[in-house]
Tab-separated table of C-alpha atoms and ligand atoms in Angstrom:
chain	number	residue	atom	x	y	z
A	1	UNK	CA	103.559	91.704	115.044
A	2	UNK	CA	103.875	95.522	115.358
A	3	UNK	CA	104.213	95.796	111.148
A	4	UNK	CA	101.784	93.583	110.380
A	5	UNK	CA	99.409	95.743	112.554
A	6	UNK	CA	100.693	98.388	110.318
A	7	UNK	CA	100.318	96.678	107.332
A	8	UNK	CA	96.770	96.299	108.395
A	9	UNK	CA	96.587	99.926	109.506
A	10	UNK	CA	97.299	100.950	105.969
A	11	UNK	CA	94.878	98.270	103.847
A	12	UNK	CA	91.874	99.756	105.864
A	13	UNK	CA	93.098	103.006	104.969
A	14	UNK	CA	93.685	102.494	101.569
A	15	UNK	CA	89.984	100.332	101.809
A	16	UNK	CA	88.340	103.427	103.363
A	17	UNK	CA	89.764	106.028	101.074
A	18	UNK	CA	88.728	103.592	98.091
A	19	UNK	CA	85.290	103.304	99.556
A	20	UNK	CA	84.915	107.083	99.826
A	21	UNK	CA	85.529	107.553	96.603
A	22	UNK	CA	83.504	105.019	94.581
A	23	UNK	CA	80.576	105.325	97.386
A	24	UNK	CA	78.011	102.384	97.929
A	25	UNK	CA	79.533	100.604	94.710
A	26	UNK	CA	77.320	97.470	94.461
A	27	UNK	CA	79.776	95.187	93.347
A	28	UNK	CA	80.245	94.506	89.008
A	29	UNK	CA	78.717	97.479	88.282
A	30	UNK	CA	80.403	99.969	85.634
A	31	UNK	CA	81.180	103.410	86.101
A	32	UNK	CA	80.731	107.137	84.774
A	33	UNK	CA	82.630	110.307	85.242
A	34	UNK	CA	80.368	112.785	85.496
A	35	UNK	CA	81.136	116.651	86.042
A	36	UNK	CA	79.560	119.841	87.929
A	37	UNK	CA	79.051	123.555	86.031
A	38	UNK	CA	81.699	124.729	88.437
A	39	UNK	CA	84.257	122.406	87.408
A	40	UNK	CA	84.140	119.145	89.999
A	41	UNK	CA	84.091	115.882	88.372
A	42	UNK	CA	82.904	112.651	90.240
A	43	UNK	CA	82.495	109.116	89.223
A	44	UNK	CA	79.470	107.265	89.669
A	45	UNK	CA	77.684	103.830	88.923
A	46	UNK	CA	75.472	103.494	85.970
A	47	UNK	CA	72.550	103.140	88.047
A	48	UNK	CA	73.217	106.879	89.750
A	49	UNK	CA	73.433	108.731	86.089
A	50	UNK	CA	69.708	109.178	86.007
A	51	UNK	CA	70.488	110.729	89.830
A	52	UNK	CA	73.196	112.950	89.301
A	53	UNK	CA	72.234	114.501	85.930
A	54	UNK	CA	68.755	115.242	87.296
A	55	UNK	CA	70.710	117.152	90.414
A	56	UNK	CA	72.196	119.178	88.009
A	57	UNK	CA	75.582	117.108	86.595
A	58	UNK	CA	76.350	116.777	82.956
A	59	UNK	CA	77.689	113.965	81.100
A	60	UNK	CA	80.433	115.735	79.315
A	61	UNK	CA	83.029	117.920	80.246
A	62	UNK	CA	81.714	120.288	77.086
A	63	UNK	CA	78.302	120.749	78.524
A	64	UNK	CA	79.880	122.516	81.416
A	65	UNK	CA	81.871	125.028	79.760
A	66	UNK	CA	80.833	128.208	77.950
A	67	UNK	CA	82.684	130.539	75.304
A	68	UNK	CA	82.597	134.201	76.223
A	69	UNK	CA	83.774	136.958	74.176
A	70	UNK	CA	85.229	140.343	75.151
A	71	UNK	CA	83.918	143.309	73.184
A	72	UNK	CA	88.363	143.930	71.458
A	73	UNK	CA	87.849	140.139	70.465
A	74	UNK	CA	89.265	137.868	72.868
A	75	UNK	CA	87.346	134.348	73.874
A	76	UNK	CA	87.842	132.645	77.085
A	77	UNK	CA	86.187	129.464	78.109
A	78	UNK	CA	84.149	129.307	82.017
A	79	UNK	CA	82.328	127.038	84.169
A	80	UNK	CA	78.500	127.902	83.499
A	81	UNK	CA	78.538	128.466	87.333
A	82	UNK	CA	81.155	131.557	86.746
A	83	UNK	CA	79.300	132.826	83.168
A	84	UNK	CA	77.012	135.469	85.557
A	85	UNK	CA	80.047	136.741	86.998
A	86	UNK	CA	81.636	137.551	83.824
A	87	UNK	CA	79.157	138.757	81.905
A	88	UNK	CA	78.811	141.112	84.774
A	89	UNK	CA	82.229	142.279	83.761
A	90	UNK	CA	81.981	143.262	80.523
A	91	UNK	CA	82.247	139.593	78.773
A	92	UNK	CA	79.648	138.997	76.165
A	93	UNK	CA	77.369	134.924	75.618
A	94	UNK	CA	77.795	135.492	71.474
A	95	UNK	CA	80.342	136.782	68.919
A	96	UNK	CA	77.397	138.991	67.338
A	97	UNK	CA	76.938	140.691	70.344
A	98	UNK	CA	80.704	142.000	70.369
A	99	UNK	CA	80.568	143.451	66.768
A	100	UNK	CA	78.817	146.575	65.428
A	101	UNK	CA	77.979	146.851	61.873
A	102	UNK	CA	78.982	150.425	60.361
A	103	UNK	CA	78.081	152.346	57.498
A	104	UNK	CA	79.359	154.517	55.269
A	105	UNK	CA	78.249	157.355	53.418
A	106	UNK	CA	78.554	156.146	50.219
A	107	UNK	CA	77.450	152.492	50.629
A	108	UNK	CA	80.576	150.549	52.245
A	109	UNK	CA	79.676	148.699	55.173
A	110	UNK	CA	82.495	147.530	57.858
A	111	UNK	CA	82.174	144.960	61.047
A	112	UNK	CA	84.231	146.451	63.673
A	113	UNK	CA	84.499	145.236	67.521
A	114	UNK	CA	82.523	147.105	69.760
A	115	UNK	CA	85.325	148.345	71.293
A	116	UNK	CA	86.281	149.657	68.384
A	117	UNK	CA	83.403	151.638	67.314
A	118	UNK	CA	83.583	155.020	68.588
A	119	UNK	CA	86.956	155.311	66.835
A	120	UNK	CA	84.958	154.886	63.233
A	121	UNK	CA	82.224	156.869	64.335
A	122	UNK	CA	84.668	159.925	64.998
A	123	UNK	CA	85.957	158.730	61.291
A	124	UNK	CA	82.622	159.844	59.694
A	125	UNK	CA	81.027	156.092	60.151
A	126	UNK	CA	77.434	155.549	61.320
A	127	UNK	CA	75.975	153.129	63.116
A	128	UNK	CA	72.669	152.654	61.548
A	129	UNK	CA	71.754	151.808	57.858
A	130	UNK	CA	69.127	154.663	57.881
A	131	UNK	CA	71.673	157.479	58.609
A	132	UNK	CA	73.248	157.062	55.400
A	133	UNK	CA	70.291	156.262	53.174
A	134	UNK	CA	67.609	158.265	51.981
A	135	UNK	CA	64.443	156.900	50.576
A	136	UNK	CA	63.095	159.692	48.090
A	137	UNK	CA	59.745	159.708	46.178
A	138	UNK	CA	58.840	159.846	41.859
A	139	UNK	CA	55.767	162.174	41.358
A	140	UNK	CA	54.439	159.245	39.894
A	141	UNK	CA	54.486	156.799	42.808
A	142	UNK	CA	58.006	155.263	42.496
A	143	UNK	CA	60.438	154.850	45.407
A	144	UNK	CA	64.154	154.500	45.804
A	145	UNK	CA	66.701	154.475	48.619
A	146	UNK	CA	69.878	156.806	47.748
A	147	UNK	CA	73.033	157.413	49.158
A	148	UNK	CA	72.912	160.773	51.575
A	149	UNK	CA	75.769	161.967	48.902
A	150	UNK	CA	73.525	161.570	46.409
A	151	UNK	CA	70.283	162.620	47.438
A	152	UNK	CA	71.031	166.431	46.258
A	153	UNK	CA	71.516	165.038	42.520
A	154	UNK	CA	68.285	163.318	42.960
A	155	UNK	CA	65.820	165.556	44.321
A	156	UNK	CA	67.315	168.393	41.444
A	157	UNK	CA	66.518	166.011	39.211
A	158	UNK	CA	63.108	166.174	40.383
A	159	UNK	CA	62.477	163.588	43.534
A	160	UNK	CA	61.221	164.613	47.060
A	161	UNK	CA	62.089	163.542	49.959
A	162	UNK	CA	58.648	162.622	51.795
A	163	UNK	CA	55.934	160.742	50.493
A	164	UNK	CA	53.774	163.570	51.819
A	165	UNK	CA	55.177	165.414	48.977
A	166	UNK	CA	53.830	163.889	45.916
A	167	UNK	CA	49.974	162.328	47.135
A	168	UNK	CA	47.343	164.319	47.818
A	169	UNK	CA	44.095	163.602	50.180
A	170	UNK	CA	41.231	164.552	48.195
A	171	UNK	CA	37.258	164.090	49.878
A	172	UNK	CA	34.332	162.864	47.351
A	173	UNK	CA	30.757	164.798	48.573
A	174	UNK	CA	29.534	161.548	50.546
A	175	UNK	CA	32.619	161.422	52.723
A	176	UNK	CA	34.835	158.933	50.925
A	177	UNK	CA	38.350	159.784	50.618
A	178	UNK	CA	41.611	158.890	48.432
A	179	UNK	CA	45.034	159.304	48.310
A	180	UNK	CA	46.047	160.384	44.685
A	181	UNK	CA	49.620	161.382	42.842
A	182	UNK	CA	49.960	165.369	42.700
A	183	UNK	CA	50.423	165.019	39.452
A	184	UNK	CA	47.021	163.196	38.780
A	185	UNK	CA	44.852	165.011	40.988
A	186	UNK	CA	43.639	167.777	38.441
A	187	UNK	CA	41.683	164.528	36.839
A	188	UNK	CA	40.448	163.643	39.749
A	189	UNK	CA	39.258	167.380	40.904
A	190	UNK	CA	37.537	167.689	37.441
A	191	UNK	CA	35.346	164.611	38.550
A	192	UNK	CA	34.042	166.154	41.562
A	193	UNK	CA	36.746	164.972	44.330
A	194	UNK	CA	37.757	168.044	46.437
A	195	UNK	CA	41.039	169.004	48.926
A	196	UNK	CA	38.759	170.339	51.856
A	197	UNK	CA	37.542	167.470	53.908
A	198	UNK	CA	34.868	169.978	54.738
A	199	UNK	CA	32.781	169.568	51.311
A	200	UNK	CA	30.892	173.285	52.645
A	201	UNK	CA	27.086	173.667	51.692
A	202	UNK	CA	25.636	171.028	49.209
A	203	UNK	CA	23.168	172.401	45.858
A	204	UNK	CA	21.422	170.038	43.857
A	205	UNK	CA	21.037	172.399	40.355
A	206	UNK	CA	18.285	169.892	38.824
A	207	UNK	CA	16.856	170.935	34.686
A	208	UNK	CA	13.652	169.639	33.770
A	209	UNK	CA	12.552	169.319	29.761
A	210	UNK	CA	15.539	168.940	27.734
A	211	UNK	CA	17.707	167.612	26.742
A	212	UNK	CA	17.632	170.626	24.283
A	213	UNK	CA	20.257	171.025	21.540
A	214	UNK	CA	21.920	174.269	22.671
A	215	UNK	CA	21.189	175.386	26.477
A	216	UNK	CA	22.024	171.762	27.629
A	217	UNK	CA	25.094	172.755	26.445
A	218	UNK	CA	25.678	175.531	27.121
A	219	UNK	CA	24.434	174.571	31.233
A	220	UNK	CA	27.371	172.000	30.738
A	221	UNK	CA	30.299	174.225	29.915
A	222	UNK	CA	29.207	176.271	33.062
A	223	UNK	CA	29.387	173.367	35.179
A	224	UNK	CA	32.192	171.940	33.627
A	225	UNK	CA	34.350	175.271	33.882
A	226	UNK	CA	33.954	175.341	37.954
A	227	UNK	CA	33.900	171.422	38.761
A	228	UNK	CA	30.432	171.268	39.249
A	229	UNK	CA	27.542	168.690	38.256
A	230	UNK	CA	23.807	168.685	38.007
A	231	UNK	CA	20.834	166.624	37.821
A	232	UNK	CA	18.983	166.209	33.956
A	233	UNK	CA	15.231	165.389	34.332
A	234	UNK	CA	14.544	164.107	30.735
A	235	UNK	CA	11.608	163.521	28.423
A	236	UNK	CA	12.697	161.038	26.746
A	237	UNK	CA	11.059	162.668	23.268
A	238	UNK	CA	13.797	165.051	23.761
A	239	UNK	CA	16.247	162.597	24.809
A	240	UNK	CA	15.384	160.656	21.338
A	241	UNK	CA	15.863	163.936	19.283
A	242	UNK	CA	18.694	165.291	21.244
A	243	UNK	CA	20.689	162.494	21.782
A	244	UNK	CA	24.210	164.249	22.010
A	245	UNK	CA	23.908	166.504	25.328
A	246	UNK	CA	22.633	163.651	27.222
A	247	UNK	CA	25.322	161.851	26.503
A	248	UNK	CA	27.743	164.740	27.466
A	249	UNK	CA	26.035	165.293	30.175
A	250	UNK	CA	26.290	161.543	31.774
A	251	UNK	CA	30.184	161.428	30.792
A	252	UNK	CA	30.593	164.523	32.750
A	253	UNK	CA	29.396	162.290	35.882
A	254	UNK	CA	25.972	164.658	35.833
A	255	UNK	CA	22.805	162.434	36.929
A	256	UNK	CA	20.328	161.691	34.274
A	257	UNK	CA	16.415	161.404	35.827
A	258	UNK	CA	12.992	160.880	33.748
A	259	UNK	CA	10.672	163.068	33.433
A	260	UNK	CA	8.463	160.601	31.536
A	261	UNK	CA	8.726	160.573	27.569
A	262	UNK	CA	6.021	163.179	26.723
A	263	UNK	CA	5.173	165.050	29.577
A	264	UNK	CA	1.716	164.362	30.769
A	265	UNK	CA	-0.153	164.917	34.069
A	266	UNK	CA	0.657	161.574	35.722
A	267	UNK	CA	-1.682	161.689	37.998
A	268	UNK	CA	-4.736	161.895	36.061
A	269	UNK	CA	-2.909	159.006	33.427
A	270	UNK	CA	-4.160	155.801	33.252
A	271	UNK	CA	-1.680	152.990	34.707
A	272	UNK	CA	-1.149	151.704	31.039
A	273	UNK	CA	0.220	155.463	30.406
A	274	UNK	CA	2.080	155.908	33.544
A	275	UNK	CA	3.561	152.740	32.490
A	276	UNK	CA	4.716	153.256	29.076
A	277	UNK	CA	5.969	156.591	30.000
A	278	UNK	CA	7.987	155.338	32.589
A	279	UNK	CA	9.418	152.491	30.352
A	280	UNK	CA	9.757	153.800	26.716
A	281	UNK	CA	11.813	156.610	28.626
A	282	UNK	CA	14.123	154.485	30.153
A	283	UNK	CA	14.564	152.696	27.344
A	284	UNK	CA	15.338	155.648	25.477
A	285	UNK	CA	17.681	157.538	28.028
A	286	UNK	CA	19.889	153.509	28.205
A	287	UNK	CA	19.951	153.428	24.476
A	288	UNK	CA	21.850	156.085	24.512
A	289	UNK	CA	24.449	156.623	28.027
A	290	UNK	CA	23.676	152.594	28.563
A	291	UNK	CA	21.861	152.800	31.908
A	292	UNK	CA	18.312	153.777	32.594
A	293	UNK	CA	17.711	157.184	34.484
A	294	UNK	CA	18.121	156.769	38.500
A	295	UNK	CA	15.476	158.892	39.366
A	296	UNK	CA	11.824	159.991	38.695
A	297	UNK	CA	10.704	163.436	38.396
A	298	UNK	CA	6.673	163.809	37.558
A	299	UNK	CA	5.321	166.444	35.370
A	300	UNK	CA	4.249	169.416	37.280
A	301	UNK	CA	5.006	167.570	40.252
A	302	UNK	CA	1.621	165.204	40.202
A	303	UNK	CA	1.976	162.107	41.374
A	304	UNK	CA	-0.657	159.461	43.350
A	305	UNK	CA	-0.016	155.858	44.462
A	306	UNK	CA	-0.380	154.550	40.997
A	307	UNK	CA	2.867	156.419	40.128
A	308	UNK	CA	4.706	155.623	43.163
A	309	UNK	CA	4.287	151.893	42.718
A	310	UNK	CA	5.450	152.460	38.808
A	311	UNK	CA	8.529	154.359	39.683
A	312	UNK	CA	11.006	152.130	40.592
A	313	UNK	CA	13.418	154.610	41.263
A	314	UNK	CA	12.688	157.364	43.690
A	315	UNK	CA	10.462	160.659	43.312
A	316	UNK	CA	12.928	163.898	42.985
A	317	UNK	CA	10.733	167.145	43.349
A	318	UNK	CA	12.224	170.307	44.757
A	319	UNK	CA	11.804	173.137	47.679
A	320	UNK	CA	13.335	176.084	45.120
A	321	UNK	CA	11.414	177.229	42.289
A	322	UNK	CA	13.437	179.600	39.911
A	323	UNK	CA	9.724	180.176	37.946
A	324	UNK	CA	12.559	180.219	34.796
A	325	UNK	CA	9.928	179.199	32.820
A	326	UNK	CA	7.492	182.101	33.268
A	327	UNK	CA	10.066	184.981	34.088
A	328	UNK	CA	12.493	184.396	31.038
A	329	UNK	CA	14.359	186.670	32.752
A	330	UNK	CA	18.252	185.557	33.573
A	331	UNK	CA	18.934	188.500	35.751
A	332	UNK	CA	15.799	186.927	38.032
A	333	UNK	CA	16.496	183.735	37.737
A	334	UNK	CA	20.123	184.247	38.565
A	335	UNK	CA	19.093	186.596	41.597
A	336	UNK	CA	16.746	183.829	42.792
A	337	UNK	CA	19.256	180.836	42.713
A	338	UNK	CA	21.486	182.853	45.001
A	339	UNK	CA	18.944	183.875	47.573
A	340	UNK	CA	17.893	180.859	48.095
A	341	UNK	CA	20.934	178.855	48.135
A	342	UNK	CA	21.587	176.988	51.154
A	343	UNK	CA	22.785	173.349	52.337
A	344	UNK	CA	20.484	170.604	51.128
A	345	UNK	CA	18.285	172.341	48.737
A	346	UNK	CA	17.160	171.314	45.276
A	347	UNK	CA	16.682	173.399	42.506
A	348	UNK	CA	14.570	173.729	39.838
A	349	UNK	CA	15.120	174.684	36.254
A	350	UNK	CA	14.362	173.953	32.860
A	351	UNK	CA	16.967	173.829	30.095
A	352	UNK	CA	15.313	174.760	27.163
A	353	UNK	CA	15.245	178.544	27.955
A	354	UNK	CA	18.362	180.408	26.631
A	355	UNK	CA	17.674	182.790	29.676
A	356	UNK	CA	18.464	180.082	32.540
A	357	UNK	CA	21.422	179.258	30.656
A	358	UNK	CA	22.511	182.391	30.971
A	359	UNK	CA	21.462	182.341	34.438
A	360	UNK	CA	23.232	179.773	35.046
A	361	UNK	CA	26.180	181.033	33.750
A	362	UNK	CA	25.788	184.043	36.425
A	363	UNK	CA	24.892	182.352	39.426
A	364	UNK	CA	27.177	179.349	39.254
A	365	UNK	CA	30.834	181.291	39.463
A	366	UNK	CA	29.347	183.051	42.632
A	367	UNK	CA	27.901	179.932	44.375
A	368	UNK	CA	31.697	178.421	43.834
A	369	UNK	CA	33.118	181.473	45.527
A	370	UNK	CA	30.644	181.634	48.399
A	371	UNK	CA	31.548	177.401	49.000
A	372	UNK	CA	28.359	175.631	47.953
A	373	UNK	CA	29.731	172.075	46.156
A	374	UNK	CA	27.458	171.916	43.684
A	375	UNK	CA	26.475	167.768	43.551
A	376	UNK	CA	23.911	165.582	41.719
A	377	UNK	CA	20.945	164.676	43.638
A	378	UNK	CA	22.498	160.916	44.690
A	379	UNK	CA	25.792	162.740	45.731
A	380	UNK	CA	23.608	164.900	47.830
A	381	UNK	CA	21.520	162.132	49.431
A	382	UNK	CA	24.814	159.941	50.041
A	383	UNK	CA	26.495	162.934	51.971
A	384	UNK	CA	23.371	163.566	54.084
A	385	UNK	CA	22.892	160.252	54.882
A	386	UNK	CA	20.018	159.564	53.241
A	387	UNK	CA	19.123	156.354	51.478
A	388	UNK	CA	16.845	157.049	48.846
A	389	UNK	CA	13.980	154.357	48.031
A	390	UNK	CA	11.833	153.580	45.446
A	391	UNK	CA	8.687	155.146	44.732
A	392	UNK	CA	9.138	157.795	47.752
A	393	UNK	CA	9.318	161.506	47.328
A	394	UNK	CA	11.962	163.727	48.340
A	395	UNK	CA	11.827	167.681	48.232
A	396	UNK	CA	15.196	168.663	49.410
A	397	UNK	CA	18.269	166.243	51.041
A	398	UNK	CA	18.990	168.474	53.983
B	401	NI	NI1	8.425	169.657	33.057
């Protein structure tokens, strides 16, 4: 009787401790191992997966376990519940993160362990692509990246070593700017572009009555010789005869304006006449540079409504009269451009008088050196904001 009490003693034991393990096991139901990030393992019915793995249990033993990696190359393998702990020690989540990439001077690159690194650094390795490369610079634009060791070779052979070094920032009279190769910015100069960012007093030079066979030329070497430009006010019965200058003068990037075809008082013309001037001149002028003149200058300054509405382009007339025409006198005429010169101010002159070519030639040297940018009169309007329109008169752009 007493064993068979023991007996018993030991099946509801061996009941219990079964029931404890596999807990509240409906009965014919399959089973899953299942395990924890810090290493436990349980096994549960099919119908608790859903339970466990949203408490935080995975389904397989890999899912709990993560590769570390020391920084001289060794791996070990932890619970995801211990990965905190060592990466707090030095330990590292990815292989990449326990390798530095090293450089040489002349183009060898090396992966070393981190641990490792400071020894090839004291070798003469360096850490970073960009301490052994140099990326030098061609006059002409080009770029290349060199070797430090070679960058002596290169920049004797004529590269520099900052970008800064071959562009220039040059400023157009209306406020544009552009970036341009050293090497190409004499071109650019020549057409009018300058380095100072401050383009200094504006003049308008404007010439009335040519273009005449000599003195037009003549005006242009001057203004070609110190970078400068000028407004023509053509007849276009001199335009016709005289074809040459005004071409010159256009290609040069001067502005070409009418000053009708024959010269009459416009304001005592009949429309028909203010008309035909007005067209048979710009016919004329875009026969020959292949655009019609951009501006309208009337003889002797007349104008009335009727000539306004004929315009189409605007009315240029001026606040400085050189009286070139009646003095003859270059010496005067030279004296008078430079006592009047200031910001904004248009000139007049004619072109058909050897003496204001001369004067020209006087005055023009000495406006450079005092600063005055010497523009056309659309250059001068763009840079003081103005917008010019059709038909209205303008006297000076300051
Ligand atoms: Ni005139």
């Amino acid at each position: 009787m007493k064993r068979w009490l023991r007996m018993q003693k030991y099946l509801i034991t061996g009941v219990l401790a079964i029931c404890m393990l596999l807990p509240c096991m409906p009965a014919g139901s399959a089973n899953t191992v299942l395990y924890a990030p810090d290493g436990r393992t349980a096994v549960v019915a099919d119908t608790e997966v859903e339970v466990y793995t949203s408490l935080g249990w995975y389904k397989t033993y890999e899912e709990t376990v993560k590769t570390l990696y020391a920084a001289d190359g060794r791996q070990i393998m932890v619970y995801l519940s211990e990965v905190p702990a060592y990466l707090a020690l030095g330990w590292y989540a990815a292989y990449a993160e326990t390798v530095d990439t090293l450089y040489a001077s002349d183009g060898r690159t090396i992966e070393v362990y981190k641990a490792e690194a400071p020894l090839y650094l004291a070798l003469g390795w360096f850490s970073s692509r960009e301490d052994v490369v140099d990326t030098l610079y061609a006059p002409d634009g080009r770029t290349m990246e060199v070797y430090k060791t070679e960058t002596p070779a290169y920049l004797a052979l004529g590269w520099f070593s900052s970008r800064e070094e071959v562009v220039d920032t040059l400023y157009a009279a209306d406020g544009r700017t552009i970036e341009v190769y050293k090497e190409n910015a004499p071109a650019y100069l020549a057409l009018g572009w300058s380095r100072s960012p401050n383009p200094g007093p504006l003049l308008a030079l404007t010439f009335d009555d040519g273009p005449h066979a000599s003195y037009t030329n003549s005006i242009l070497n001057t203004l070609e010789a110190y970078g400068a430009k000028a407004t023509f006010f053509v007849l276009g019965s001199q335009a016709a005869a005289n074809p040459a200058p005004l071409r010159r003068a256009a290609e040069m990037g001067c502005e070409i304006g009418s000053h009708t075809y024959s010269h009459p008082n416009l304001s005592a013309s009949a429309a028909s006449t203010i008309s035909r001037e007005i067209t048979n001149t710009n016919q004329t002028v875009s026969n020959i540079i292949g655009k019609k003149p951009t501006l309208l200058r009337p003889p002797y300054g007349n104008f009335n409504a009727t000539v306004r509405s004929y315009a189409g382009v605007p009315l240029i007339l001026w606040n400085v009269d050189t009286l070139d025409w009646k003095t003859r006198d270059a010496m005067q005429v030279a004296a008078h451009i430079l006592s009047h010169a200031s910001d904004g101010n248009i000139i007049l002159m004619h072109d058909i008088y050897a003496s204001t070519a001369e004067a020209v030639r006087m005055a023009v040297p000495e406006l450079v050196r005092r600063g005055f940018k010497l523009v056309t009169v659309s250059e001068l309007a763009a840079a003081k904001g103005y917008t010019l329109s059709p038909g209205s008169a303008y006297y000076n752009l300051r």
